Structure formats: structure tokens, C-alpha cells
Amino acid sequence: MVPKIGVYICHCGENIAGAVNIEEVRAYAEKLPGVVVARNYLFMCSDPGQELIRQDIKDGLVDRVVVAACTPRTHEPIFRKALESAGLNKYLLEMANIRDQDSWPHWHDKEGATAKAKRLIASAVAKAAYLEPLEDRYVEVTPASLVIGGGVAGMFAALDLANMGYKVYLVEKNPSIGGNMAKLDKTFPTNDCSACILTPIMVQVGTHPNIELLTYSEVESVEGTFGNFKVKVRKKQTYIDWDKCTGCGDCVNACPAKVPNEFNEGMDYRKAIYIEFPQAVPKRAVVDIAHCLNCAKRTIGTKPRVHSKTGEPILAPCEKACKTGACDRSREYNPEGEILEINVGTIIVATGYRVMDKAPFKEYSPQSPNVITAMQLERILSATGPTGGQLKRPSDGEKPQTIAFISCVGSRDKRFHTYCSKVCCMYMLKEARLIKEKYPHLNIYIFFIDVRTGGKDFEEYYNYCRDLGVKVLRGRVGAVDELPGDRLRVRAYDVDLGAPVELEADLVVLATAIEPAPGLEELGRKLGITCGNEGFFKELHTKLYPVETSVKGIYIAGCAQGPKDIPESVSQARAASSAAAVPLTAGKVVVEPLISEVNQRKCTGCGTCVQLCPYSAINLVEDKDRRRAKIDEALCAGCGACAAACPSGVITLHGFTNAQIHAQIKALAC
Amino acid sequence: MKVGFFIGCNTSFNRPDLEQAVRHAFPALGIELDDLEGQSCCPTWGTLPSVDVVGWCAVSARNHTIAEQKGLDIVTVCGSCYGSLSEAKYKMEVDPELKAKVNEVLQTIGREYKGTSNVRLTYYYLYHEIGPEKIRASLKYTLGGLKVALQPGCHTLWPSKVYYDKEEDPFHPRVLKEMVEALGATVGHYTRLIDCCGMGAMRSTDMEKSLNLFRRKILSIKEEVDPDLIITGCSSCLIQFDTAQEMLRREKKINFEIPVLHFMQALAICLGADPEKVAGLARTNVKSVIGKILPS
Amino acid sequence: MSQVQGGIGIINLSAGDPSLVNEIKELGGEELLECIQCAKCAAACPMVLAGFPFFNKRVIQAILLGLRDALLDDSSIWACQSCNRCTEVCPREVNPFEIIQAMRRVAIREFALPTLAIEGLKSLYDTGHAVYLAGAGNTRAKVGLPEKPPSTLSYPEALKEVRTILENTELAELGVIPMGESGVTDSCEV
Ligand SMILES: Cc1cc2nc3c(=O)[nH]c(=O)nc-3n(C[C@H](O)[C@H](O)[C@H](O)COP(=O)(O)OP(=O)(O)OC[C@H]3O[C@@H](n4cnc5c(N)ncnc54)[C@H](O)[C@@H]3O)c2cc1C
Ligand code: SF4
Ligand code: SF4
Ligand code: SF4
Ligand code: SF4
């Protein structure tokens, strides 16, 4: 049967028509082999636009459809629906992207753009002639979800799904959930105490019957696809029996080893055995084995020596102090931890961020203890921090009289991160305000490049800070010199005064950039999702699919996607949880039939494809006399690696068959 | 060990005593100096670099080729030469197209720039090739008992990306300090250490502004260190420190004088050179300091 | 239309010259447009501290707005110390010093250069040394050195090489200094 192809060319308002001569292209398309009709319309995706297609199908005029418009990424589903509703198999559609791949990049070359549109359409038409009807497949969905990262975003995503009745695994690499928000003192724009609003959420997460908390754990590998992911999680060895540990802290008090305290940003020490912070959930001790002194020669996994006189075992202080028996150093030494296998239908990634260290910024004298990061200041201001909430400068514990803030440290900087970290303008104002409200006589200067306070109530917040007497200067600091007496000289050019300025300060606070959490790229590789240039996870579409990723069933939320504040992180988390719940609620998901198939009769069983398949979807199975390749439909992702490599040419990738691709290339080449 | 000595205009004609200092100290430490016969101006910033990049790099590259042909590194006492030669080399390294254009020009004189010689500043060279310990051991006299303030000079620090010998932290340089301490002096820190002294284009454009800038620096030295001697790492800084104090005094803008030597001069004296030859052109009262260094 | 209106110093943006940006980019200021006017370069620039009206950040802004006349009427760009502290600290890798150099190159193409620069170039052509002091021979002799350093001064064929280079670069095309036999003054005798 000779195919009857209809070509539908979209103006996309001015987006395409502004560069492509639509009528010329339409007339050209009409003459292409197999084309029975070529039409154009202002917005093909609008209802009247779709109606053109539907009518032609219903009239029996066309049985193959080529839409020359924008990107199939957003619009293919719409046009497929149009075909379906007119009674045509929806896979008899081919799109030519004459907007993103033509009119936009060649906007200033109208002739070239028109010529290119013709070729793209010719190639789509050539392929369309070979299209074949395909049937969707459905797979059952595992009604559970995995959330990676237990910051405020991950916690909200987990809670929402758990409250909907789904099983949620929450994997957090630190001993406790809470993330960076747990370190903050008070939070803009309403200045509520971070711990006060966060702790109840942490407790809810920790006690929710549907949430299985896997802290001190990391994702090891991810297999499977949308609806049925098989995830291996490595639970790191804590060296403490968490079932027995009550979080009393007796072992911590007894331990003599001192280690810089990550939670207080290195400004004081924790022990080798430690509980991450007072409100930790779960509140359990872990042994930092790298820093453990193995007191009394009690290396983990050894039997205690026995006292020659008393006959009592000689124990380490931590063991001796522990009343519950949770701390027992005779336990097996297993630094690899244990691997848990879990099955989930969807995954939400909320791995957050880390703040840059001050060390790279040599021009700001980072060797001075009185030059600190804003996160360190959060800890100094916090009641659970190294100074118990007292404003003290690190060098000698004196109260600083003059404080200078420096913005954009490592942000908007080609040597580090070109993006704006988005929250630092506000948190500098917040920290200044918190200090100024407590100590009105302190002098506070904030050096901005420009003040970025877009957001609900943010500009008012900024004005209020100015009213409090916080001095705002525009001009990035160029140098910080160390002065005698642990003081610092801040040097800048005040753009508004048009003059160089110098300020002697007791404390200099650097608003260091928010950067992707360490290991984000590797995690991305395991999940198959990509990072943008700046290193954060990339959403599928900035506006329309902001929490989806290029992998179906995997969603992102919070600072893992880019710098943002708490309100935004939480909104995004709750959007992600609802997106992740959709397939769980539906119970089954459509799997596109665009997968590979082996013509088993002709397969020689060479096994080339087996090695290549990144999804391990191909096996050699005994079939009569010999072994032949067989593709597991549920595992095949349709990447086509096998089809391209098969030396006998007996693998077909449906939707991209050899005949289709060859026709397409041939049309493009002429 | 042998190295090509790039003298530079200011040292050749303004402070040849500094040239003598290098000619004394290097051999005394076992390093032979090659004259790089036919060397020219580096060229300095206000000339060809301000006209066009190719011309600048071509004259610079010609100087490089003299050392390249002999298989030697280039060593200089002048910060400006160090900067201009290093930056031209860096530019040609990162921009092969520029290098090709330069070589087209050099073809007219039968030379080819390859980029095989490194540009070094005297005291960094000695720091890395000889080391402060060995230098200390070679001294006949020391700066023992003298309090010294330093002037490393902008061109020894910035832009750090173009230099072969780098300070670990150019905002808090260490090398000159270690070297001067190797001579036995106590080095006093002042907070405007890395600020510009005002020599160079600024001084030729507006003497008054240049002197004001210098004044800020010398006052910081006086107030924070009050040294017996200032030691510079750059010949241009040497000239500024040597002459600008006198000018400020004449204008009654300062009322003190601190003797000034380039590091190579101090080193040469400690290695037993004749002070008249290696520091005889100083305008400040270096005799008093030299008196303290040499046994009476 | 003039760029600065009637004595009161209002800058007339409409009279800005949009071609200046490209000119600067072609003359070595490639990274000009990366500048976000953060003013970090100005914070410790010696020109700022000494009180020159135009310096890295401000030169860049003036270039972006095409204020050619304002820049050429002022000698600031010639006071840049080439210290490169700005290049070291600029967060956008603009190389602000290179922008100033590029602006000097623009100025030279309009013959708006200080006498000292002309003298330096001429001296470079005549002697191979941009900075050359009369009477230097005596000074050198005083400290026990030969009157001429082992440079172009001592090796005429080397000087010839330098001149050939200069004759084959843009300096010759610009005609800023006289070249060829006629141009050479005998000042190179020490
Ligand atoms: C100094 C400072 C002050 C701030 N002040 C405010 C403020 O006042 N108001 C406001 O709204 N916002 C503020 N913010 C921003 C706020 O901190 C963030 O918006 C918020 O913490 C983001 O939450 P999150 O869950 O996305 O990320 P995070 O809080 O970073 O949580 C991510 C979690 O994921 C875990 N994780 C990372 N990688 C992995 C992995 N591979 N496997 C398992 N777990 C992993 C981490 O350990 C962490 O627990 C401030 C930020 C800074 C730097
Ligand atoms: S053995 Fe116990 S008490 Fe000793 S350092 Fe290790 S954890 Fe601390
Ligand atoms: S939020 Fe403000 S301080 Fe932070 S990078 Fe952006 S502009 Fe700079
Ligand atoms: S040149 Fe660099 S440092 Fe100077 S204002 Fe522009 S971006 Fe900032
Ligand atoms: S190189 Fe010029 S513009 Fe840059 S800091 Fe030095 S004097 Fe200023």
C-alpha cells in the first residue's frame, strides 16, 4: 500500500515564520514523494491546528503524519494524541524540528533557514514512508519511592509520599538527616529559628511508619527503569549497634580523640565517637574510624585483653561508658558496610549543596582566623554552635566591633562558578540584621557587587536592614590585609562614592558560593541523569518540567538542581513528590514500544550485542540447536547500541529501523 | 650552572651598580653568567606593548631566541623586564596563532622563537637553584642585627599565571623574606607590603601622584617597621625608593630617610663585593648600613 | 554631537561610539564583554589610589559606552603601571590591564599619545633601548663596567635586527616615529 503522507507546517507565531518562508516550504513539501497534502497554520499545537490533522485522517486523506514545528521533547505527545483520537496509530507520526534546529539558530539567515527547513522536512517525509504501527506496552509499578538526600527538600518529598500511603526509603549519607538547614541560625525572610521549624519535621520523618530511614548510607547502583528501579544502597558501618544505642552520649564524653567538627564548620572539635548534632535524627552515635585512637588497643573486631590481676577485660573508654552495650568493639570490623537491595517505582534526588571553603580566596587573607565563611557565622550565631550563640571572633573570642561582609565569593566568578548563588545577598542581610538587632552599636558593612533581593518580602527585608543602620556599599572587595591585633583592613572601590575605601574590621565574612554536593556527577552517572555545565542536576524543561529529569521516573528537588532558598526548596520538593506519586497512583506505566527486537531465526548467536547493552537487557538463550540473543522488553531502553552493532543486521530498533534511518539520511544528503 | 643575564635598560644606564652586583654574586655562588650578546629592551610596557601585540612579542621573542640558541634560561633583576618577557612568552604559549605571526616577523631576521627558555627573576632563581641554606653558608658577612623592610614589587607577583617561578600565595609572598632572612636580617612586616611603589608609567605621567602613592607606602614602612634598610626585589622599585624619598623630603612631606638596596646588592656585599662597585650609585645613605655589615 | 555636554560634565550617551568595543577587542582586549563592573580591580589599583580619573573598571565602562573622546582627552591610560594586580583579582578573567593596553593602542592609532611614549619608541628604534640615558657611559665606568652594555649598543648587527622587526610590524605602518636611515639620530653613541 502506498503511504499517504500529510505534512503540517507550524509558524509557531513568529518563532518559525520569522525566519522561514512558510509558503515556499509548504509548496516544496507538497511535491515530495508520498505527500498527498501539505498545510500550514499559525499554531499547529492549538486545537484548530490539531483539528486540521484529525480531519485529514478522518477524511481518509492521510495515513502518515509529518509535523514540522518545534521540539518533539514537549510536543510529540500532543500530536500523537491527535493521531490517536482520529483513529490512526500514534506511532505513524514523525516530527521535523524546524524551530530549535533551524529558525532559532539561523534567525539572521532567512534564505538558509528556509533551505534547511526543506531538507529537514524532506528527511522526515522519507522516514514517514517507512513508519509502522506500534503498540504501547504497560508495566506494573512498584508502589514505593526512594528519596536521596535528607535535607529539608528530601524530608518534605519523603513525608508527602509517605502521607499518601507509599513506602519511602530515605537515603542520607550523613549520620543524621537535616542537611544544611540544620546548621542555620535563623532563616530569612521571616527570621524563624531554623532548628525550631526543622526539628519537628525531622522527628516526623524519623517516626513515620511508611518511611524507612537509611542514614549513613549511599546509593551504590541503580538498575531497571521507570516503575521498577532496583537500587543497591550501601549502609556504612557505624561500629555501634543502633538498635541498642539510645543517643545518651556517654561514650562521646568518654572519648579522648579530637576531630575538627564538620557540623560547626571546623571551628571546634568533636570526638572520634560522636552524635552529629544535638537534634540529630536518628540520635545515634557513630565511630569515625579514621580518627579513632583504638584506646586500650581495642581495634574493632578484636577480643579485649584481660587484666592480669583482676581478670577483667580491658575496655576502651567508649565501651566502658556505654550502659546499653551498643558500643562493643569486639564486633566485626566491616568498613565496607552492608548492601541493601530495594525496589522502587520512582526516585527523587535531593542531595543539596555544599558551601565553598575560604582557602582559595588568597586576596582575602584566608589564613586569618577572623576571615570566616557565612556558614561559619551561622554556626557562631547558633545557640548550638561553637560559641553557644555568643558573637565572638575566632582569633581570641573577643566580640567584634566592626564586621565586613563580602558578597559573591566564588560566585559570578569565571575561576570558580559563573552562576549567582542566589541566596547569599539575602543571608548576608539576614546575618547582619540578626547581629544588629542584638548589638545595635556594632558597625556592619556589606560590600555587594549589586544587591539581589528579588522575592516575596525580600526588598522590604533589605530596606529594614538599611533602617537598622547596616551600611551597604557597592563595589567588590579587592583585598583584605591582616593588621596587628588580629584586625583586618578591607579595601574596595565604592562605586557610589567613586572613591577607593578602606575599612578596619574585626571580622570579615565571606559569602562563599553554593556548589554542587560532592560526588553529584558520579551519582548522576549511576542514575543516568545529567548535570549542567555548572554541575547541578539538569531538569527536563526549565519551565514545563522543572522537577523531571531526562530519565523517566527520576525527579529532582532543592539545591541539587541549583542554588535556592528554603521556601523554593520546599516548594520544589513538594512538586517532585506529587510528580513522583503520579505513576505510583496509576499503578502501571506506559513503556514506549521504541525498543529493539532480534530476529531470532537469523541470529548467529555471536554475542556482540550482549556485551554492548548498557542495560544488560540481552541474554543468549538456548534455542533448538544453538544459542540466540533474546532482548528483555522490560529492560530494553531503546538506545539502539545493539541494532547498530549486530554484524548480521538482524536487530531492529522499532521507530528507528534501518530502512527509516537510511531513507532519512538519503533525503538529508541531497 | 649557567644562565643568560638579561640586563634591561634601567639597570644598564641608571643603576649599573646593580648590574655589577649580579655579575659579582652569581659567579660567587657558582653560576656562570652569559651576556646574551645583542639583547635589546624587553620591550617595556609604554612602548611596543602599547602599540600592538605582535610587535611587542616579536621584539620580546628576539630576546628569547638569543637565550634559546644557547640553551639557557634568562635571568633578570628588573621587575618590568621580568613581567614583559614572561607575559609575552605566556601570550605566545596560549595563542599559537600569535606565535606563528611573531615567527613570520622573526623570519625577516632569520630567527625562530620556540619558547624553550624560561624567564626567571634573580632572587627566585637563586632561591630555587641554590637555596637559602646554601646561600647562608656562602656568606662572608651577614645582615645580622639589621631590621629590614621588603619591597617585592608588583611584577614579581602579578599576574601569577604568567610566571615560571610562582609564589604559593602572591598576596602573601614569602620568597624574598626567606632570602633576606638567609642573609641574616630580621624582616619586619608592614601591611602595605604588596602595594605598588608608584614607579613606572605613573611616575612619567604625573610625578606628584606617583609621589603621593609612594608616600603612603613609605609611611607605612616607617610607622610599622621603622627599618634600618629597605630591600627591593625589582630594579624599578629600587630607583623609586632611592630617589622618591629625597624628593618627598625636599617637599617636606617626609622627614626621614631609609637606605635602600636591591636584594642582589645586599647579597653581593655579603658575598664580599666592593660596595663602591655594587652599590656605589645609591642616593640614600647606604654607607651607614654597609658600615654595619662589613667589619670595621 | 560631543560626548561631554556644555561645561557641566553630563555625559551624552547618545553620542557614544559603538565601534569602540570591537576596536578594543581586535587590539588585544578580547575579554572586554566579560566585565560585570564589579569594581574588584579598582579596589587596589595604584591608579585609583593615586587619583587618576580613569582606571581599569572605569576605562572598561567608558569603552562599553563608546566614550572615545573622554578617554582620549585624558592621560590616565598612560599612567597604568602594568602592575597587573587587576588581572590577578578579576573574577571574570577580563584581564583589565590588557584592556588598558588596547585603549592605548586605539589612542596611538589616533596619534593621541604622550610625547614620552613617542620618545621611548624612537629610542627603541635608534638604540634598541626604550629607556636610554645620556651620560650613562660615565655612570657605568664609575662602577667599573664597560661604557656599553653587551646589548644592541655593542652589536650593530643586533640593532639592525631590532630595527628590521620594527619595520615589519604595525609601528611602521602607523608612522608614529621616523624610520629608515633618515630617521636615526646619533644619540646612540654612549
Ligand atoms: C550561609 C547560608 C545561610 C542560609 N540562610 C538561609 C535562610 O536564612 N533562609 C533560606 O530560605 N535559605 C537559606 N539558605 C539556603 C538553604 O540552606 C537551602 O535552601 C536549603 O538548605 C536547601 O535544602 P536542600 O535539602 O536542597 O539541601 P541540603 O540542605 O544541602 O540537604 C541535602 C542533603 O543531602 C545529603 N546528601 C548529599 N549528597 C548525598 C548523596 N550522594 N547521598 C545521600 N545523601 C546525600 C546531604 O548530606 C544533606 O543532608 C542559606 C544558605 C547558606 C549557605
Ligand atoms: S576507642 Fe572509643 S574512646 Fe577511644 S578514640 Fe576510639 S571511639 Fe574514642
Ligand atoms: S546572591 Fe548576591 S552575593 Fe550571592 S552570588 Fe548572587 S549577587 Fe552575589
Ligand atoms: S574588569 Fe574584572 S574586576 Fe574589573 S570591574 Fe570588570 S569584572 Fe570586575
Ligand atoms: S595594571 Fe594598571 S589598571 Fe591594573 S591595577 Fe595595575 S595600574 Fe591599575
PDB file of C-alpha atoms in Angstrom, chain B residues 7-17 19-20 23 35-56 58-59 62 87 91 95 105-106 108-109 111 154-155 157-161 163 170-171 194-206 209-210 212-213 216 276-278 280-281, chain C residues 27-28 30 44-53 75-76 78-85 87-89 93 95 97-98 101-102 104-106 108-109 116-117 120-121 124 128-133 136-137 139-140 142-147 149-153 155 157-162 164-166 168-171 174 176 190:
ATOM      1  CA  ILE B   7      70.241  43.353  31.997  1.00  0.00           C
ATOM      2  CA  GLY B   8      67.491  45.720  30.891  1.00  0.00           C
ATOM      3  CA  CYS B   9      67.623  49.439  30.188  1.00  0.00           C
ATOM      4  CA  ASN B  10      67.159  50.807  33.676  1.00  0.00           C
ATOM      5  CA  THR B  11      69.840  48.622  35.166  1.00  0.00           C
ATOM      6  CA  SER B  12      72.256  49.242  32.309  1.00  0.00           C
ATOM      7  CA  PHE B  13      72.049  53.001  32.290  1.00  0.00           C
ATOM      8  CA  ASN B  14      70.505  54.062  35.572  1.00  0.00           C
ATOM      9  CA  ARG B  15      71.823  51.607  38.125  1.00  0.00           C
ATOM     10  CA  PRO B  16      74.784  49.765  36.600  1.00  0.00           C
ATOM     11  CA  ASP B  17      75.966  49.167  40.163  1.00  0.00           C
ATOM     12  CA  GLU B  19      74.434  45.041  37.175  1.00  0.00           C
ATOM     13  CA  GLN B  20      77.771  44.755  38.910  1.00  0.00           C
ATOM     14  CA  ARG B  23      77.938  39.989  37.980  1.00  0.00           C
ATOM     15  CA  ASP B  35      75.899  38.055  28.330  1.00  0.00           C
ATOM     16  CA  LEU B  36      73.155  37.258  25.791  1.00  0.00           C
ATOM     17  CA  GLU B  37      75.032  39.464  23.330  1.00  0.00           C
ATOM     18  CA  GLY B  38      72.850  41.731  21.291  1.00  0.00           C
ATOM     19  CA  GLN B  39      69.946  41.815  23.741  1.00  0.00           C
ATOM     20  CA  SER B  40      67.637  44.809  23.479  1.00  0.00           C
ATOM     21  CA  CYS B  41      64.878  46.426  25.515  1.00  0.00           C
ATOM     22  CA  CYS B  42      62.410  43.822  26.809  1.00  0.00           C
ATOM     23  CA  PRO B  43      60.368  45.888  25.384  1.00  0.00           C
ATOM     24  CA  THR B  44      58.892  47.890  28.187  1.00  0.00           C
ATOM     25  CA  TRP B  45      55.143  48.461  28.636  1.00  0.00           C
ATOM     26  CA  GLY B  46      54.803  52.037  27.449  1.00  0.00           C
ATOM     27  CA  THR B  47      56.446  51.266  24.117  1.00  0.00           C
ATOM     28  CA  LEU B  48      55.625  48.361  21.809  1.00  0.00           C
ATOM     29  CA  PRO B  49      53.135  46.637  24.113  1.00  0.00           C
ATOM     30  CA  SER B  50      51.094  49.812  23.796  1.00  0.00           C
ATOM     31  CA  VAL B  51      51.309  49.723  20.004  1.00  0.00           C
ATOM     32  CA  ASP B  52      50.431  46.175  19.026  1.00  0.00           C
ATOM     33  CA  VAL B  53      50.687  42.668  20.368  1.00  0.00           C
ATOM     34  CA  VAL B  54      52.641  41.158  17.501  1.00  0.00           C
ATOM     35  CA  GLY B  55      55.324  43.852  17.552  1.00  0.00           C
ATOM     36  CA  TRP B  56      55.693  43.553  21.302  1.00  0.00           C
ATOM     37  CA  ALA B  58      58.373  39.897  18.245  1.00  0.00           C
ATOM     38  CA  VAL B  59      60.937  42.099  19.995  1.00  0.00           C
ATOM     39  CA  ARG B  62      64.034  38.005  19.618  1.00  0.00           C
ATOM     40  CA  GLU B  87      53.882  37.876  29.651  1.00  0.00           C
ATOM     41  CA  LYS B  91      50.771  35.025  25.336  1.00  0.00           C
ATOM     42  CA  ASP B  95      47.859  31.604  21.423  1.00  0.00           C
ATOM     43  CA  VAL B 105      58.181  38.617  11.557  1.00  0.00           C
ATOM     44  CA  LEU B 106      61.261  36.940  13.009  1.00  0.00           C
ATOM     45  CA  THR B 108      62.919  38.564   8.295  1.00  0.00           C
ATOM     46  CA  ILE B 109      65.965  38.426  10.575  1.00  0.00           C
ATOM     47  CA  ARG B 111      65.319  33.771  13.755  1.00  0.00           C
ATOM     48  CA  CYS B 154      54.247  44.139  41.596  1.00  0.00           C
ATOM     49  CA  HIS B 155      55.918  42.425  38.676  1.00  0.00           C
ATOM     50  CA  LEU B 157      53.802  38.757  41.851  1.00  0.00           C
ATOM     51  CA  TRP B 158      51.215  39.504  39.199  1.00  0.00           C
ATOM     52  CA  PRO B 159      49.710  38.112  37.092  1.00  0.00           C
ATOM     53  CA  SER B 160      50.881  34.912  38.717  1.00  0.00           C
ATOM     54  CA  LYS B 161      49.714  32.823  35.788  1.00  0.00           C
ATOM     55  CA  TYR B 163      55.459  33.428  35.760  1.00  0.00           C
ATOM     56  CA  PRO B 170      51.117  36.001  45.706  1.00  0.00           C
ATOM     57  CA  PHE B 171      49.114  38.076  48.168  1.00  0.00           C
ATOM     58  CA  ILE B 194      52.261  44.299  48.260  1.00  0.00           C
ATOM     59  CA  ASP B 195      51.169  47.783  47.272  1.00  0.00           C
ATOM     60  CA  CYS B 196      52.647  49.473  44.248  1.00  0.00           C
ATOM     61  CA  CYS B 197      55.514  51.933  44.823  1.00  0.00           C
ATOM     62  CA  GLY B 198      54.460  54.315  42.060  1.00  0.00           C
ATOM     63  CA  MET B 199      57.467  53.844  39.788  1.00  0.00           C
ATOM     64  CA  GLY B 200      56.963  53.399  36.076  1.00  0.00           C
ATOM     65  CA  ALA B 201      54.351  54.845  33.778  1.00  0.00           C
ATOM     66  CA  MET B 202      52.637  56.651  36.601  1.00  0.00           C
ATOM     67  CA  ARG B 203      55.784  58.470  37.537  1.00  0.00           C
ATOM     68  CA  SER B 204      56.396  59.586  33.963  1.00  0.00           C
ATOM     69  CA  THR B 205      52.766  60.681  33.586  1.00  0.00           C
ATOM     70  CA  ASP B 206      52.263  62.514  36.852  1.00  0.00           C
ATOM     71  CA  LYS B 209      50.518  61.484  42.046  1.00  0.00           C
ATOM     72  CA  SER B 210      53.294  58.929  41.899  1.00  0.00           C
ATOM     73  CA  ASN B 212      51.746  60.583  46.856  1.00  0.00           C
ATOM     74  CA  LEU B 213      51.330  56.895  46.281  1.00  0.00           C
ATOM     75  CA  ARG B 216      51.648  56.189  51.629  1.00  0.00           C
ATOM     76  CA  GLU B 276      81.513  51.046  45.720  1.00  0.00           C
ATOM     77  CA  LYS B 277      81.035  48.861  42.680  1.00  0.00           C
ATOM     78  CA  VAL B 278      77.836  47.084  43.583  1.00  0.00           C
ATOM     79  CA  GLY B 280      78.019  52.969  44.607  1.00  0.00           C
ATOM     80  CA  LEU B 281      75.213  54.785  42.839  1.00  0.00           C
TER      81      LEU B 281
ATOM     82  CA  LEU C  27      43.520  45.220  19.579  1.00  0.00           C
ATOM     83  CA  GLY C  28      44.023  42.707  22.377  1.00  0.00           C
ATOM     84  CA  GLU C  30      39.306  40.168  23.778  1.00  0.00           C
ATOM     85  CA  ALA C  44      43.700  48.141  44.863  1.00  0.00           C
ATOM     86  CA  CYS C  45      44.638  49.668  41.536  1.00  0.00           C
ATOM     87  CA  PRO C  46      47.506  52.129  42.014  1.00  0.00           C
ATOM     88  CA  MET C  47      45.882  54.486  39.547  1.00  0.00           C
ATOM     89  CA  VAL C  48      42.776  54.702  41.701  1.00  0.00           C
ATOM     90  CA  LEU C  49      44.796  55.190  44.856  1.00  0.00           C
ATOM     91  CA  ALA C  50      46.830  57.925  43.196  1.00  0.00           C
ATOM     92  CA  GLY C  51      43.687  59.658  41.980  1.00  0.00           C
ATOM     93  CA  PHE C  52      43.640  59.235  38.216  1.00  0.00           C
ATOM     94  CA  PRO C  53      40.180  59.829  36.758  1.00  0.00           C
ATOM     95  CA  SER C  75      46.114  60.909  30.090  1.00  0.00           C
ATOM     96  CA  SER C  76      45.075  58.305  32.655  1.00  0.00           C
ATOM     97  CA  TRP C  78      49.213  56.176  30.108  1.00  0.00           C
ATOM     98  CA  ALA C  79      49.628  56.111  33.871  1.00  0.00           C
ATOM     99  CA  CYS C  80      48.745  52.434  34.186  1.00  0.00           C
ATOM    100  CA  GLN C  81      51.578  50.752  35.993  1.00  0.00           C
ATOM    101  CA  SER C  82      51.146  47.447  34.190  1.00  0.00           C
ATOM    102  CA  CYS C  83      51.271  46.026  37.680  1.00  0.00           C
ATOM    103  CA  ASN C  84      48.610  43.504  36.727  1.00  0.00           C
ATOM    104  CA  ARG C  85      47.125  43.313  40.171  1.00  0.00           C
ATOM    105  CA  THR C  87      44.405  40.810  36.220  1.00  0.00           C
ATOM    106  CA  GLU C  88      45.213  38.745  39.279  1.00  0.00           C
ATOM    107  CA  VAL C  89      41.976  39.525  41.104  1.00  0.00           C
ATOM    108  CA  GLU C  93      39.167  36.875  33.674  1.00  0.00           C
ATOM    109  CA  ASN C  95      42.490  40.936  32.031  1.00  0.00           C
ATOM    110  CA  PHE C  97      45.292  45.590  32.134  1.00  0.00           C
ATOM    111  CA  GLU C  98      45.055  44.263  28.584  1.00  0.00           C
ATOM    112  CA  GLN C 101      46.786  48.424  26.742  1.00  0.00           C
ATOM    113  CA  ALA C 102      44.226  48.012  23.979  1.00  0.00           C
ATOM    114  CA  ARG C 104      46.480  52.797  24.389  1.00  0.00           C
ATOM    115  CA  ARG C 105      46.639  51.057  21.019  1.00  0.00           C
ATOM    116  CA  VAL C 106      43.470  52.878  19.992  1.00  0.00           C
ATOM    117  CA  ILE C 108      48.153  55.578  19.210  1.00  0.00           C
ATOM    118  CA  ARG C 109      46.110  54.947  16.090  1.00  0.00           C
ATOM    119  CA  LEU C 116      57.242  60.353  26.324  1.00  0.00           C
ATOM    120  CA  ALA C 117      55.792  57.344  24.558  1.00  0.00           C
ATOM    121  CA  GLY C 120      60.521  55.781  24.074  1.00  0.00           C
ATOM    122  CA  LEU C 121      59.597  54.254  20.742  1.00  0.00           C
ATOM    123  CA  LEU C 124      63.913  51.842  20.937  1.00  0.00           C
ATOM    124  CA  GLY C 128      67.394  49.114  20.902  1.00  0.00           C
ATOM    125  CA  HIS C 129      66.658  50.565  24.343  1.00  0.00           C
ATOM    126  CA  ALA C 130      63.439  52.376  25.178  1.00  0.00           C
ATOM    127  CA  VAL C 131      64.944  53.874  28.284  1.00  0.00           C
ATOM    128  CA  TYR C 132      68.274  55.361  27.435  1.00  0.00           C
ATOM    129  CA  LEU C 133      70.119  57.981  29.407  1.00  0.00           C
ATOM    130  CA  ALA C 136      75.198  56.571  31.009  1.00  0.00           C
ATOM    131  CA  GLY C 137      78.641  55.614  29.770  1.00  0.00           C
ATOM    132  CA  THR C 139      77.939  56.128  35.158  1.00  0.00           C
ATOM    133  CA  ARG C 140      78.824  52.649  34.010  1.00  0.00           C
ATOM    134  CA  LYS C 142      82.226  54.754  37.561  1.00  0.00           C
ATOM    135  CA  VAL C 143      81.252  51.326  38.846  1.00  0.00           C
ATOM    136  CA  GLY C 144      83.822  49.580  36.745  1.00  0.00           C
ATOM    137  CA  LEU C 145      81.718  48.424  33.825  1.00  0.00           C
ATOM    138  CA  PRO C 146      82.439  48.894  30.119  1.00  0.00           C
ATOM    139  CA  GLU C 147      80.717  52.012  28.790  1.00  0.00           C
ATOM    140  CA  PRO C 149      76.404  47.002  27.880  1.00  0.00           C
ATOM    141  CA  PRO C 150      76.617  43.852  25.719  1.00  0.00           C
ATOM    142  CA  SER C 151      73.367  44.836  24.074  1.00  0.00           C
ATOM    143  CA  THR C 152      72.304  46.324  20.773  1.00  0.00           C
ATOM    144  CA  LEU C 153      74.576  49.185  21.700  1.00  0.00           C
ATOM    145  CA  TYR C 155      76.399  44.886  18.445  1.00  0.00           C
ATOM    146  CA  GLU C 157      74.011  43.877  13.632  1.00  0.00           C
ATOM    147  CA  ALA C 158      71.751  43.186  16.621  1.00  0.00           C
ATOM    148  CA  LEU C 159      70.410  46.735  16.455  1.00  0.00           C
ATOM    149  CA  LYS C 160      69.747  46.166  12.800  1.00  0.00           C
ATOM    150  CA  GLU C 161      67.680  43.127  13.678  1.00  0.00           C
ATOM    151  CA  VAL C 162      65.572  45.093  16.118  1.00  0.00           C
ATOM    152  CA  THR C 164      64.049  45.214  10.905  1.00  0.00           C
ATOM    153  CA  ILE C 165      61.487  43.812  13.290  1.00  0.00           C
ATOM    154  CA  LEU C 166      60.054  47.241  13.995  1.00  0.00           C
ATOM    155  CA  ASN C 168      57.939  44.827   9.755  1.00  0.00           C
ATOM    156  CA  THR C 169      55.315  45.443  12.405  1.00  0.00           C
ATOM    157  CA  GLU C 170      52.457  47.844  12.747  1.00  0.00           C
ATOM    158  CA  LEU C 171      54.605  50.544  14.289  1.00  0.00           C
ATOM    159  CA  LEU C 174      51.324  53.763  11.831  1.00  0.00           C
ATOM    160  CA  VAL C 176      54.408  57.187  14.805  1.00  0.00           C
ATOM    161  CA  VAL C 190      77.467  56.398  24.562  1.00  0.00           C
TER     162      VAL C 190
END
